[in-house]
Each structure stands twice: as structure tokens, then as C-alpha cells.
Amino acid sequence: MMVNHNARLEPADPESRRGLGFELNKHWYMMGFSSPVTFGHTGFTGTSIVIDPLSHSFVILLSNRVHPDRGWGSNTIA
């Protein structure tokens, strides 16, 4: 899960780091948890999980940005 399977794409696209089902070290939503081994995932409805093995920390955000309809917008700022 934590092996960068897109390493060959990284010179052209530094944000392409992905493991199996997880994004790796994505500062734009991992912020202070972002370390070389941090991994996480965001979902369409606004749910997110970020795990940092170095600091033994994790964050799980459960939300529903599609309520009351899908035109509500993004929760990226939050």
C-alpha cells in the first residue's frame, strides 16, 4: 500500500505519488501530517483518512458534502 507505484511518472508530475488505494505524502490535504511516509485517501463525499507512521498519528474526517444535493461544493478548504 505504501510503495509508490507511480515513481516513474514523478519527474513529469511530482503529485503522482500513489500506493495501492492510497495517495502518498500529499501536502495539499495532509498538511502537518505530511512526511515522506504519510499516506491517505479522500472520498467524493468529503471523507478523508490520513495516517503518519512516523508520528504514530492518524486523522479520520467523516462528512457528507453531497447533502442536501451534489451541487454543494468542495470541502477542500475545511
C-alpha positions as a LaTeX table, in Angstrom:
\begin{tabular}{lrrr}
\hline
Residue & $x$ (\AA) & $y$ (\AA) & $z$ (\AA) \\
\hline
Met1 & 0.00 & 0.00 & 0.00 \\
Met2 & 2.80 & 2.42 & 0.78 \\
Val3 & 5.07 & 1.70 & $-2.21$ \\
Asn4 & 4.98 & 4.48 & $-4.83$ \\
His5 & 3.75 & 2.61 & $-7.89$ \\
Asn6 & 3.94 & 5.82 & $-9.97$ \\
Ala7 & 7.62 & 6.55 & $-9.27$ \\
Arg8 & 8.45 & 6.58 & $-12.98$ \\
Leu9 & 5.89 & 9.37 & $-13.51$ \\
Glu10 & 7.18 & 11.58 & $-10.68$ \\
Pro11 & 9.76 & 13.57 & $-12.73$ \\
Ala12 & 6.95 & 14.83 & $-15.01$ \\
Asp13 & 4.25 & 15.02 & $-12.29$ \\
Pro14 & 5.53 & 15.35 & $-8.68$ \\
Glu15 & 1.96 & 14.92 & $-7.37$ \\
Ser16 & 1.56 & 11.45 & $-8.92$ \\
Arg17 & 2.72 & 9.51 & $-5.81$ \\
Arg18 & 0.26 & 6.68 & $-5.19$ \\
Gly19 & 0.31 & 3.34 & $-3.48$ \\
Leu20 & $-2.38$ & 0.67 & $-3.68$ \\
Gly21 & $-5.53$ & 2.60 & $-2.79$ \\
Phe22 & $-3.70$ & 5.44 & $-1.04$ \\
Glu23 & $-2.08$ & 8.72 & $-2.00$ \\
Leu24 & 1.41 & 9.22 & $-0.63$ \\
Asn25 & 2.69 & 12.43 & 1.02 \\
Lys26 & 0.09 & 14.83 & $-0.46$ \\
His27 & 0.72 & 18.10 & 1.36 \\
Trp28 & $-2.38$ & 19.82 & $-0.08$ \\
Tyr29 & $-4.66$ & 17.87 & 2.25 \\
Met30 & $-2.31$ & 16.14 & 4.71 \\
Met31 & $-0.78$ & 19.44 & 5.89 \\
Gly32 & 1.06 & 18.99 & 9.20 \\
Phe33 & 0.88 & 15.19 & 8.96 \\
Ser34 & 2.77 & 15.23 & 5.69 \\
Ser35 & 6.01 & 13.28 & 5.98 \\
Pro36 & 7.83 & 11.05 & 3.48 \\
Val37 & 5.79 & 8.04 & 4.66 \\
Thr38 & 2.36 & 9.63 & 5.23 \\
Phe39 & $-0.47$ & 8.06 & 3.29 \\
Gly40 & $-4.17$ & 8.79 & 2.97 \\
His41 & $-7.26$ & 8.97 & 0.86 \\
Thr42 & $-10.07$ & 11.43 & 0.20 \\
Gly43 & $-13.53$ & 10.47 & $-0.93$ \\
Phe44 & $-16.16$ & 12.12 & $-3.11$ \\
Thr45 & $-18.48$ & 12.81 & $-0.19$ \\
Gly46 & $-15.77$ & 14.61 & 1.80 \\
Thr47 & $-14.49$ & 11.77 & 3.94 \\
Ser48 & $-10.74$ & 11.65 & 4.46 \\
Ile49 & $-8.18$ & 9.49 & 6.21 \\
Val50 & $-4.54$ & 10.44 & 6.81 \\
Ile51 & $-2.04$ & 8.16 & 8.56 \\
Asp52 & 1.51 & 9.13 & 9.55 \\
Pro53 & 3.50 & 6.13 & 10.80 \\
Leu54 & 6.43 & 8.34 & 11.88 \\
Ser55 & 4.40 & 10.26 & 14.47 \\
His56 & 2.01 & 7.35 & 15.20 \\
Ser57 & $-0.86$ & 9.68 & 14.27 \\
Phe58 & $-4.00$ & 9.43 & 12.19 \\
Val59 & $-6.96$ & 11.63 & 11.31 \\
Ile60 & $-10.31$ & 10.42 & 10.07 \\
Leu61 & $-12.81$ & 13.01 & 8.82 \\
Leu62 & $-16.37$ & 11.87 & 8.19 \\
Ser63 & $-18.60$ & 14.31 & 6.33 \\
Asn64 & $-21.26$ & 14.44 & 3.66 \\
Arg65 & $-20.69$ & 17.23 & 1.17 \\
Val66 & $-23.44$ & 15.93 & $-1.13$ \\
His67 & $-26.18$ & 16.78 & 1.39 \\
Pro68 & $-28.70$ & 18.22 & 0.57 \\
Asp69 & $-27.58$ & 17.92 & $-3.10$ \\
Arg70 & $-24.45$ & 17.27 & $-5.18$ \\
Gly71 & $-24.11$ & 20.95 & $-6.18$ \\
Trp72 & $-22.99$ & 22.00 & $-2.67$ \\
Gly73 & $-19.31$ & 22.40 & $-3.48$ \\
Ser74 & $-15.92$ & 21.36 & $-2.18$ \\
Asn75 & $-14.76$ & 20.75 & 1.38 \\
Thr76 & $-11.09$ & 21.23 & 0.46 \\
Ile77 & $-10.86$ & 24.48 & 2.45 \\
Ala78 & $-12.02$ & 22.69 & 5.61 \\
\hline
\end{tabular}
